[in-house]
Amino acid sequence: MVDVTERVSEFVRASGIQKGLAVIYVPHTTAGITINENADPSVVHDILLTLNQLVPPDQPGYRHNEGNSDAHVKAGLIGCSVTVIIENGDLHLGNWQGIYFCEFDGPRNRKLWVRFSPDVLP
Amino acid sequence: MVDVTERVSEFVRASGIQKGLAVIYVPHTTAGITINENADPSVVHDILLTLNQLVPPDQPGYRHNEGNSDAHVKAGLIGCSVTVIIENGDLHLGNWQGIYFCEFDGPRNRKLWVRFSPDVLP
Amino acid sequence: MVDVTERVSEFVRASGIQKGLAVIYVPHTTAGITINENADPSVVHDILLTLNQLVPPDQPGYRHNEGNSDAHVKAGLIGCSVTVIIENGDLHLGNWQGIYFCEFDGPRNRKLWVRFSPDVLP
């Protein structure tokens, strides 16, 4: 899990958008994106520990022959996009929130796509 | 899991928005938000029962020393926002759908942030 | 899990929207929607295998008396909407991504609701 908050924030600031919504989208099927605690890295450890227990890399019955079935399942559980709020030209997150790209089958080169939609209230 | 459908609906109606999308966002890292059955409260019971079995409060290997690792993991599995449709000035949900704030580490004072984005079709 | 990518794509193309975001919303509480690998059907098999192991149909303690508690829990884990990007008048997905409607309590007649929101950048 890679903290991408600062990278996304830079992108938002560079866009000039003052207010609205941002969708941060992962165009991959063995990776995900999620929002969680940004302060104590042990939280990330505990999330990955639990995901690995719930979705073991080797499980009798897996049919996908690339050996990364667990990564696809984890991607499904975590999801491939988050929607966040933009205020005052930057990400508007909760105090303890950071945005994490979740690599479940790496290392690989990955991309994040970001799109903005306007806020309907002034 | 607290049914917040009526509170969100009041907020939508008060906004005057007739049509569009609403993002309901939880700015916390040990809580989530989800949409599920609004009629039989036993569904909520069964969701929490299963989440507690999948993500036990005490698990060997947890490193986060605040004792709420499970709450962070559950928040990651459930997610911290939902996007819903607005039609005719109110929430447009399925017949059996309600919106549930999921407190995984309470009781605490919590907030929900709601933002609206326009529908591109007339 | 039913691949609905082509059906959603047709809907997007018919709408005339060139650029923006699409929210694809499931108005049911025992079904979900997710994005995952579109090439090898064994991935879908492995996702369902794992979900069935994590959330068994019969589990001591379930209270919901319709016998489909597992379907409600799975819907909560997978989620009832996805947000995708529209570019050049069509879905803009990753190379290996397809959109899957997830029926957890079927067969039933189901609906998908699709709404569009504009992109704030030109």
Tab-separated table of C-alpha atoms in Angstrom:
chain	number	residue	atom	x	y	z
A	1	MET	CA	0.000	0.000	0.000
A	2	VAL	CA	1.606	3.187	-1.258
A	3	ASP	CA	0.544	6.531	0.172
A	4	VAL	CA	-0.326	8.625	-2.886
A	5	THR	CA	-2.045	11.480	-1.047
A	6	GLU	CA	0.644	14.024	-1.765
A	7	ARG	CA	0.889	13.063	-5.427
A	8	VAL	CA	-2.863	13.349	-5.884
A	9	SER	CA	-2.916	16.616	-3.968
A	10	GLU	CA	-0.236	18.072	-6.258
A	11	PHE	CA	-2.282	17.047	-9.247
A	12	VAL	CA	-5.400	18.704	-7.823
A	13	ARG	CA	-3.542	21.908	-7.011
A	14	ALA	CA	-1.983	22.006	-10.470
A	15	SER	CA	-5.410	21.594	-12.086
A	16	GLY	CA	-6.701	24.868	-10.687
A	17	ILE	CA	-9.998	23.265	-9.623
A	18	GLN	CA	-11.249	25.067	-6.531
A	19	LYS	CA	-14.271	23.010	-5.587
A	20	GLY	CA	-15.802	19.764	-6.714
A	21	LEU	CA	-15.274	16.045	-6.623
A	22	ALA	CA	-12.282	14.015	-7.739
A	23	VAL	CA	-12.481	10.419	-8.841
A	24	ILE	CA	-9.191	8.581	-8.542
A	25	TYR	CA	-9.341	5.505	-10.698
A	26	VAL	CA	-7.062	2.460	-10.953
A	27	PRO	CA	-7.097	1.009	-14.495
A	28	HIS	CA	-5.707	-2.353	-13.339
A	29	THR	CA	-7.312	-5.570	-12.117
A	30	THR	CA	-4.781	-6.702	-9.537
A	31	ALA	CA	-4.521	-3.427	-7.657
A	32	GLY	CA	-6.941	-1.222	-5.763
A	33	ILE	CA	-7.274	2.107	-4.028
A	34	THR	CA	-8.525	2.913	-0.563
A	35	ILE	CA	-8.575	5.614	2.084
A	36	ASN	CA	-7.319	4.901	5.586
A	37	GLU	CA	-5.165	6.143	8.442
A	38	ASN	CA	-2.252	8.314	7.363
A	39	ALA	CA	-0.331	8.501	10.611
A	40	ASP	CA	0.633	5.080	11.927
A	41	PRO	CA	2.080	2.748	9.255
A	42	SER	CA	1.142	-0.250	11.387
A	43	VAL	CA	-2.438	0.208	10.185
A	44	VAL	CA	-1.347	-0.579	6.645
A	45	HIS	CA	0.485	-3.633	7.962
A	46	ASP	CA	-2.643	-4.859	9.742
A	47	ILE	CA	-4.856	-4.331	6.696
A	48	LEU	CA	-2.499	-6.346	4.489
A	49	LEU	CA	-2.095	-9.023	7.161
A	50	THR	CA	-5.853	-9.481	7.323
A	51	LEU	CA	-6.329	-9.419	3.556
A	52	ASN	CA	-3.683	-12.112	3.186
A	53	GLN	CA	-5.406	-14.271	5.764
A	54	LEU	CA	-8.805	-13.810	4.150
A	55	VAL	CA	-7.545	-14.307	0.606
A	56	PRO	CA	-4.533	-16.624	0.634
A	57	PRO	CA	-2.220	-16.576	-2.388
A	58	ASP	CA	-2.605	-20.326	-2.779
A	59	GLN	CA	-6.026	-21.731	-2.265
A	60	PRO	CA	-7.302	-25.126	-3.402
A	61	GLY	CA	-9.805	-24.525	-6.153
A	62	TYR	CA	-8.293	-21.459	-7.793
A	63	ARG	CA	-8.480	-21.921	-11.567
A	64	HIS	CA	-6.760	-18.792	-12.874
A	65	ASN	CA	-3.380	-20.031	-14.053
A	66	GLU	CA	-1.372	-16.850	-13.664
A	67	GLY	CA	-0.977	-17.472	-9.934
A	68	ASN	CA	-2.406	-14.118	-8.930
A	69	SER	CA	-6.015	-15.003	-8.195
A	70	ASP	CA	-5.670	-13.549	-4.712
A	71	ALA	CA	-4.706	-10.184	-6.205
A	72	HIS	CA	-7.871	-10.116	-8.326
A	73	VAL	CA	-10.038	-10.999	-5.322
A	74	LYS	CA	-8.390	-8.366	-3.120
A	75	ALA	CA	-8.884	-5.788	-5.857
A	76	GLY	CA	-12.573	-6.693	-5.869
A	77	LEU	CA	-12.884	-6.314	-2.103
A	78	ILE	CA	-11.020	-3.006	-1.922
A	79	GLY	CA	-12.329	-1.467	-5.147
A	80	CYS	CA	-10.686	0.335	-8.030
A	81	SER	CA	-11.704	3.928	-7.353
A	82	VAL	CA	-12.295	6.437	-4.603
A	83	THR	CA	-14.253	9.662	-4.790
A	84	VAL	CA	-12.966	12.559	-2.714
A	85	ILE	CA	-14.011	16.123	-2.102
A	86	ILE	CA	-12.111	19.182	-3.348
A	87	GLU	CA	-12.337	22.440	-1.412
A	88	ASN	CA	-10.183	25.539	-1.664
A	89	GLY	CA	-8.191	24.084	-4.504
A	90	ASP	CA	-6.998	20.972	-2.676
A	91	LEU	CA	-8.096	17.575	-1.372
A	92	HIS	CA	-10.537	17.833	1.503
A	93	LEU	CA	-9.916	14.688	3.557
A	94	GLY	CA	-10.617	13.793	7.146
A	95	ASN	CA	-7.836	14.585	9.623
A	96	TRP	CA	-6.425	11.080	9.684
A	97	GLN	CA	-7.162	10.089	6.118
A	98	GLY	CA	-4.620	9.312	3.439
A	99	ILE	CA	-5.143	7.808	-0.025
A	100	TYR	CA	-3.417	4.486	-0.608
A	101	PHE	CA	-2.719	2.773	-3.873
A	102	CYS	CA	-2.877	-0.972	-3.135
A	103	GLU	CA	-0.492	-3.107	-5.145
A	104	PHE	CA	-1.564	-6.732	-4.831
A	105	ASP	CA	0.611	-8.224	-7.575
A	106	GLY	CA	3.741	-6.158	-7.861
A	107	PRO	CA	6.128	-4.729	-8.338
A	108	ARG	CA	4.672	-3.345	-11.567
A	109	ASN	CA	4.434	-0.016	-13.304
A	110	ARG	CA	0.999	1.351	-12.532
A	111	LYS	CA	-1.105	4.363	-13.381
A	112	LEU	CA	-3.757	6.344	-11.568
A	113	TRP	CA	-6.359	8.259	-13.556
A	114	VAL	CA	-7.893	11.347	-11.960
A	115	ARG	CA	-11.028	13.123	-13.159
A	116	PHE	CA	-12.935	16.056	-11.706
A	117	SER	CA	-16.589	16.779	-11.597
A	118	PRO	CA	-18.105	20.092	-10.507
A	119	ASP	CA	-19.932	20.785	-7.285
A	120	VAL	CA	-23.502	21.726	-8.028
A	121	LEU	CA	-23.799	24.132	-5.105
A	122	PRO	CA	-21.996	27.442	-5.283
B	1	MET	CA	-24.726	0.385	11.630
B	2	VAL	CA	-26.919	3.453	11.871
B	3	ASP	CA	-29.611	4.052	9.261
B	4	VAL	CA	-28.948	7.598	8.023
B	5	THR	CA	-31.245	7.504	5.003
B	6	GLU	CA	-33.777	9.944	6.402
B	7	ARG	CA	-31.099	12.383	7.566
B	8	VAL	CA	-29.425	12.363	4.158
B	9	SER	CA	-32.777	12.683	2.429
B	10	GLU	CA	-33.634	15.763	4.527
B	11	PHE	CA	-30.309	17.281	3.572
B	12	VAL	CA	-30.933	16.615	-0.123
B	13	ARG	CA	-34.443	18.076	0.029
B	14	ALA	CA	-33.184	21.156	1.872
B	15	SER	CA	-30.491	21.711	-0.778
B	16	GLY	CA	-33.027	22.271	-3.530
B	17	ILE	CA	-31.106	19.998	-5.922
B	18	GLN	CA	-33.612	18.366	-8.261
B	19	LYS	CA	-31.413	15.967	-10.214
B	20	GLY	CA	-27.846	14.798	-10.021
B	21	LEU	CA	-25.540	12.663	-7.948
B	22	ALA	CA	-24.779	12.839	-4.248
B	23	VAL	CA	-21.539	11.627	-2.713
B	24	ILE	CA	-21.856	10.822	0.973
B	25	TYR	CA	-18.405	10.777	2.471
B	26	VAL	CA	-17.117	9.564	5.851
B	27	PRO	CA	-14.048	11.574	6.950
B	28	HIS	CA	-12.975	8.920	9.468
B	29	THR	CA	-10.745	5.855	9.249
B	30	THR	CA	-12.538	3.500	11.627
B	31	ALA	CA	-16.007	3.907	10.173
B	32	GLY	CA	-17.595	3.301	6.793
B	33	ILE	CA	-20.778	3.754	4.819
B	34	THR	CA	-22.795	1.234	2.847
B	35	ILE	CA	-26.167	0.637	1.272
B	36	ASN	CA	-28.217	-2.394	2.192
B	37	GLU	CA	-31.652	-3.664	3.164
B	38	ASN	CA	-33.779	-1.124	4.977
B	39	ALA	CA	-36.621	-3.346	6.129
B	40	ASP	CA	-35.414	-6.230	8.277
B	41	PRO	CA	-32.864	-5.206	10.956
B	42	SER	CA	-31.605	-8.782	11.116
B	43	VAL	CA	-29.697	-8.067	7.895
B	44	VAL	CA	-27.583	-5.518	9.719
B	45	HIS	CA	-26.999	-8.056	12.472
B	46	ASP	CA	-25.822	-10.649	9.974
B	47	ILE	CA	-23.494	-8.227	8.201
B	48	LEU	CA	-21.832	-7.265	11.485
B	49	LEU	CA	-21.671	-10.886	12.631
B	50	THR	CA	-19.829	-11.836	9.456
B	51	LEU	CA	-17.501	-8.835	9.532
B	52	ASN	CA	-16.554	-9.689	13.117
B	53	GLN	CA	-15.787	-13.251	12.143
B	54	LEU	CA	-13.718	-12.201	9.139
B	55	VAL	CA	-11.881	-9.435	10.981
B	56	PRO	CA	-11.597	-10.349	14.665
B	57	PRO	CA	-10.880	-7.542	17.145
B	58	ASP	CA	-7.869	-9.443	18.482
B	59	GLN	CA	-5.721	-11.156	15.966
B	60	PRO	CA	-2.166	-12.381	16.432
B	61	GLY	CA	0.069	-10.178	14.349
B	62	TYR	CA	-1.765	-6.878	14.608
B	63	ARG	CA	0.804	-4.131	15.198
B	64	HIS	CA	-1.354	-1.024	15.562
B	65	ASN	CA	-1.262	-0.295	19.267
B	66	GLU	CA	-4.579	1.515	19.631
B	67	GLY	CA	-6.448	-1.790	19.721
B	68	ASN	CA	-8.745	-0.902	16.843
B	69	SER	CA	-6.988	-2.529	13.906
B	70	ASP	CA	-10.153	-4.438	13.096
B	71	ALA	CA	-12.058	-1.168	12.713
B	72	HIS	CA	-9.524	0.112	10.174
B	73	VAL	CA	-9.702	-3.125	8.185
B	74	LYS	CA	-13.511	-3.162	8.203
B	75	ALA	CA	-13.527	0.460	7.046
B	76	GLY	CA	-11.292	-0.588	4.149
B	77	LEU	CA	-13.590	-3.454	3.167
B	78	ILE	CA	-16.807	-1.438	3.368
B	79	GLY	CA	-15.466	1.855	2.010
B	80	CYS	CA	-15.775	5.456	3.118
B	81	SER	CA	-18.215	6.832	0.556
B	82	VAL	CA	-21.295	5.967	-1.443
B	83	THR	CA	-22.586	7.683	-4.552
B	84	VAL	CA	-26.347	7.859	-4.943
B	85	ILE	CA	-28.739	9.262	-7.509
B	86	ILE	CA	-30.967	12.283	-6.959
B	87	GLU	CA	-34.237	12.561	-8.835
B	88	ASN	CA	-37.196	14.865	-8.223
B	89	GLY	CA	-35.383	16.613	-5.413
B	90	ASP	CA	-34.798	13.534	-3.280
B	91	LEU	CA	-32.703	10.372	-2.987
B	92	HIS	CA	-33.485	7.831	-5.683
B	93	LEU	CA	-32.741	4.477	-4.056
B	94	GLY	CA	-33.887	0.967	-4.805
B	95	ASN	CA	-37.055	-0.167	-3.011
B	96	TRP	CA	-35.262	-2.020	-0.260
B	97	GLN	CA	-32.205	0.166	0.016
B	98	GLY	CA	-31.215	2.271	2.986
B	99	ILE	CA	-27.954	4.109	3.669
B	100	TYR	CA	-26.041	2.929	6.721
B	101	PHE	CA	-23.260	4.681	8.563
B	102	CYS	CA	-21.020	1.913	9.927
B	103	GLU	CA	-19.397	2.660	13.259
B	104	PHE	CA	-16.599	0.177	13.826
B	105	ASP	CA	-14.923	1.851	16.815
B	106	GLY	CA	-17.563	3.740	18.736
B	107	PRO	CA	-19.299	5.283	20.322
B	108	ARG	CA	-17.779	8.459	18.890
B	109	ASN	CA	-18.990	11.738	17.500
B	110	ARG	CA	-18.891	11.399	13.740
B	111	LYS	CA	-19.601	13.501	10.690
B	112	LEU	CA	-20.897	12.776	7.201
B	113	TRP	CA	-19.966	15.101	4.350
B	114	VAL	CA	-22.368	15.358	1.417
B	115	ARG	CA	-21.577	16.893	-1.966
B	116	PHE	CA	-23.628	17.122	-5.129
B	117	SER	CA	-22.619	16.892	-8.709
B	118	PRO	CA	-24.918	17.694	-11.651
B	119	ASP	CA	-26.466	15.228	-14.042
B	120	VAL	CA	-25.158	15.847	-17.522
B	121	LEU	CA	-28.372	14.825	-19.233
B	122	PRO	CA	-31.395	17.131	-19.023
C	1	MET	CA	-21.063	-12.434	-12.251
C	2	VAL	CA	-22.394	-11.179	-15.562
C	3	ASP	CA	-20.158	-9.137	-17.845
C	4	VAL	CA	-22.205	-6.002	-18.589
C	5	THR	CA	-19.409	-3.969	-20.164
C	6	GLU	CA	-20.836	-4.069	-23.665
C	7	ARG	CA	-24.345	-3.207	-22.507
C	8	VAL	CA	-23.080	-0.232	-20.504
C	9	SER	CA	-20.868	0.845	-23.390
C	10	GLU	CA	-23.853	0.803	-25.780
C	11	PHE	CA	-25.796	2.933	-23.325
C	12	VAL	CA	-22.934	5.431	-23.076
C	13	ARG	CA	-22.534	5.641	-26.847
C	14	ALA	CA	-26.288	6.101	-27.320
C	15	SER	CA	-26.305	8.946	-24.782
C	16	GLY	CA	-24.033	11.107	-26.877
C	17	ILE	CA	-21.901	12.019	-23.857
C	18	GLN	CA	-18.357	12.603	-25.047
C	19	LYS	CA	-16.497	13.130	-21.782
C	20	GLY	CA	-17.321	12.823	-18.121
C	21	LEU	CA	-18.022	10.272	-15.430
C	22	ALA	CA	-20.595	7.498	-15.370
C	23	VAL	CA	-22.015	6.051	-12.189
C	24	ILE	CA	-23.442	2.575	-12.647
C	25	TYR	CA	-25.754	1.841	-9.773
C	26	VAL	CA	-27.395	-1.378	-8.591
C	27	PRO	CA	-30.748	-0.666	-6.890
C	28	HIS	CA	-30.818	-4.058	-5.150
C	29	THR	CA	-29.518	-5.318	-1.807
C	30	THR	CA	-28.472	-8.845	-2.730
C	31	ALA	CA	-26.424	-7.939	-5.784
C	32	GLY	CA	-23.372	-5.810	-6.444
C	33	ILE	CA	-21.194	-4.428	-9.191
C	34	THR	CA	-17.454	-4.583	-9.618
C	35	ILE	CA	-14.670	-4.149	-12.142
C	36	ASN	CA	-12.207	-6.935	-12.795
C	37	GLU	CA	-10.415	-8.948	-15.447
C	38	ASN	CA	-12.319	-9.261	-18.704
C	39	ALA	CA	-10.211	-11.900	-20.439
C	40	ASP	CA	-9.953	-15.095	-18.416
C	41	PRO	CA	-13.302	-16.294	-16.982
C	42	SER	CA	-11.446	-18.285	-14.324
C	43	VAL	CA	-10.902	-14.999	-12.473
C	44	VAL	CA	-14.642	-14.694	-11.955
C	45	HIS	CA	-14.692	-18.290	-10.734
C	46	ASP	CA	-11.952	-17.580	-8.212
C	47	ILE	CA	-13.639	-14.425	-6.927
C	48	LEU	CA	-16.904	-16.265	-6.340
C	49	LEU	CA	-15.091	-19.237	-4.793
C	50	THR	CA	-13.404	-16.965	-2.292
C	51	LEU	CA	-16.546	-14.954	-1.524
C	52	ASN	CA	-18.410	-18.201	-0.825
C	53	GLN	CA	-15.705	-19.344	1.541
C	54	LEU	CA	-15.598	-16.012	3.345
C	55	VAL	CA	-19.364	-15.645	3.534
C	56	PRO	CA	-20.970	-19.083	3.662
C	57	PRO	CA	-24.664	-19.366	2.732
C	58	ASP	CA	-25.400	-21.094	6.032
C	59	GLN	CA	-23.658	-19.731	9.051
C	60	PRO	CA	-24.630	-20.277	12.693
C	61	GLY	CA	-25.931	-17.012	14.012
C	62	TYR	CA	-27.593	-15.603	10.924
C	63	ARG	CA	-30.947	-14.119	11.942
C	64	HIS	CA	-32.383	-12.953	8.631
C	65	ASN	CA	-35.068	-15.514	7.863
C	66	GLU	CA	-35.107	-15.271	4.086
C	67	GLY	CA	-32.054	-17.509	3.813
C	68	ASN	CA	-30.037	-15.018	1.787
C	69	SER	CA	-27.964	-13.324	4.481
C	70	ASP	CA	-24.806	-14.223	2.616
C	71	ALA	CA	-26.052	-12.328	-0.438
C	72	HIS	CA	-26.569	-9.176	1.638
C	73	VAL	CA	-23.090	-9.459	3.154
C	74	LYS	CA	-21.448	-10.051	-0.223
C	75	ALA	CA	-23.306	-7.039	-1.637
C	76	GLY	CA	-21.858	-4.988	1.225
C	77	LEU	CA	-18.312	-6.175	0.553
C	78	ILE	CA	-18.459	-5.646	-3.211
C	79	GLY	CA	-20.537	-2.470	-3.237
C	80	CYS	CA	-23.556	-1.343	-5.226
C	81	SER	CA	-21.993	1.152	-7.623
C	82	VAL	CA	-18.918	1.815	-9.700
C	83	THR	CA	-17.778	5.104	-11.147
C	84	VAL	CA	-16.049	4.972	-14.520
C	85	ILE	CA	-14.525	7.485	-16.884
C	86	ILE	CA	-15.991	8.448	-20.252
C	87	GLU	CA	-13.701	9.652	-23.031
C	88	ASN	CA	-14.395	10.045	-26.736
C	89	GLY	CA	-17.988	9.040	-26.291
C	90	ASP	CA	-17.339	5.640	-24.753
C	91	LEU	CA	-16.194	3.897	-21.561
C	92	HIS	CA	-12.536	4.492	-20.770
C	93	LEU	CA	-11.458	1.370	-18.886
C	94	GLY	CA	-8.088	-0.217	-18.282
C	95	ASN	CA	-6.955	-2.751	-20.880
C	96	TRP	CA	-8.025	-5.768	-18.873
C	97	GLN	CA	-11.035	-4.294	-17.134
C	98	GLY	CA	-14.636	-5.338	-17.576
C	99	ILE	CA	-17.706	-4.349	-15.564
C	100	TYR	CA	-19.447	-7.203	-13.795
C	101	PHE	CA	-22.927	-7.280	-12.343
C	102	CYS	CA	-22.742	-9.634	-9.350
C	103	GLU	CA	-25.884	-11.659	-8.709
C	104	PHE	CA	-25.670	-13.115	-5.219
C	105	ASP	CA	-29.277	-14.315	-4.875
C	106	GLY	CA	-30.569	-15.159	-8.322
C	107	PRO	CA	-31.808	-15.820	-10.771
C	108	ARG	CA	-33.857	-12.621	-10.574
C	109	ASN	CA	-34.807	-9.802	-12.865
C	110	ARG	CA	-32.444	-6.947	-12.094
C	111	LYS	CA	-31.844	-3.388	-13.178
C	112	LEU	CA	-28.793	-1.187	-13.518
C	113	TRP	CA	-29.173	2.575	-13.292
C	114	VAL	CA	-26.632	4.734	-15.121
C	115	ARG	CA	-26.098	8.457	-14.588
C	116	PHE	CA	-23.556	10.847	-16.064
C	117	SER	CA	-21.790	13.749	-14.553
C	118	PRO	CA	-19.669	16.233	-16.510
C	119	ASP	CA	-15.912	16.532	-16.477
C	120	VAL	CA	-14.899	19.880	-15.087
C	121	LEU	CA	-11.813	20.190	-17.277
C	122	PRO	CA	-12.249	20.919	-20.968
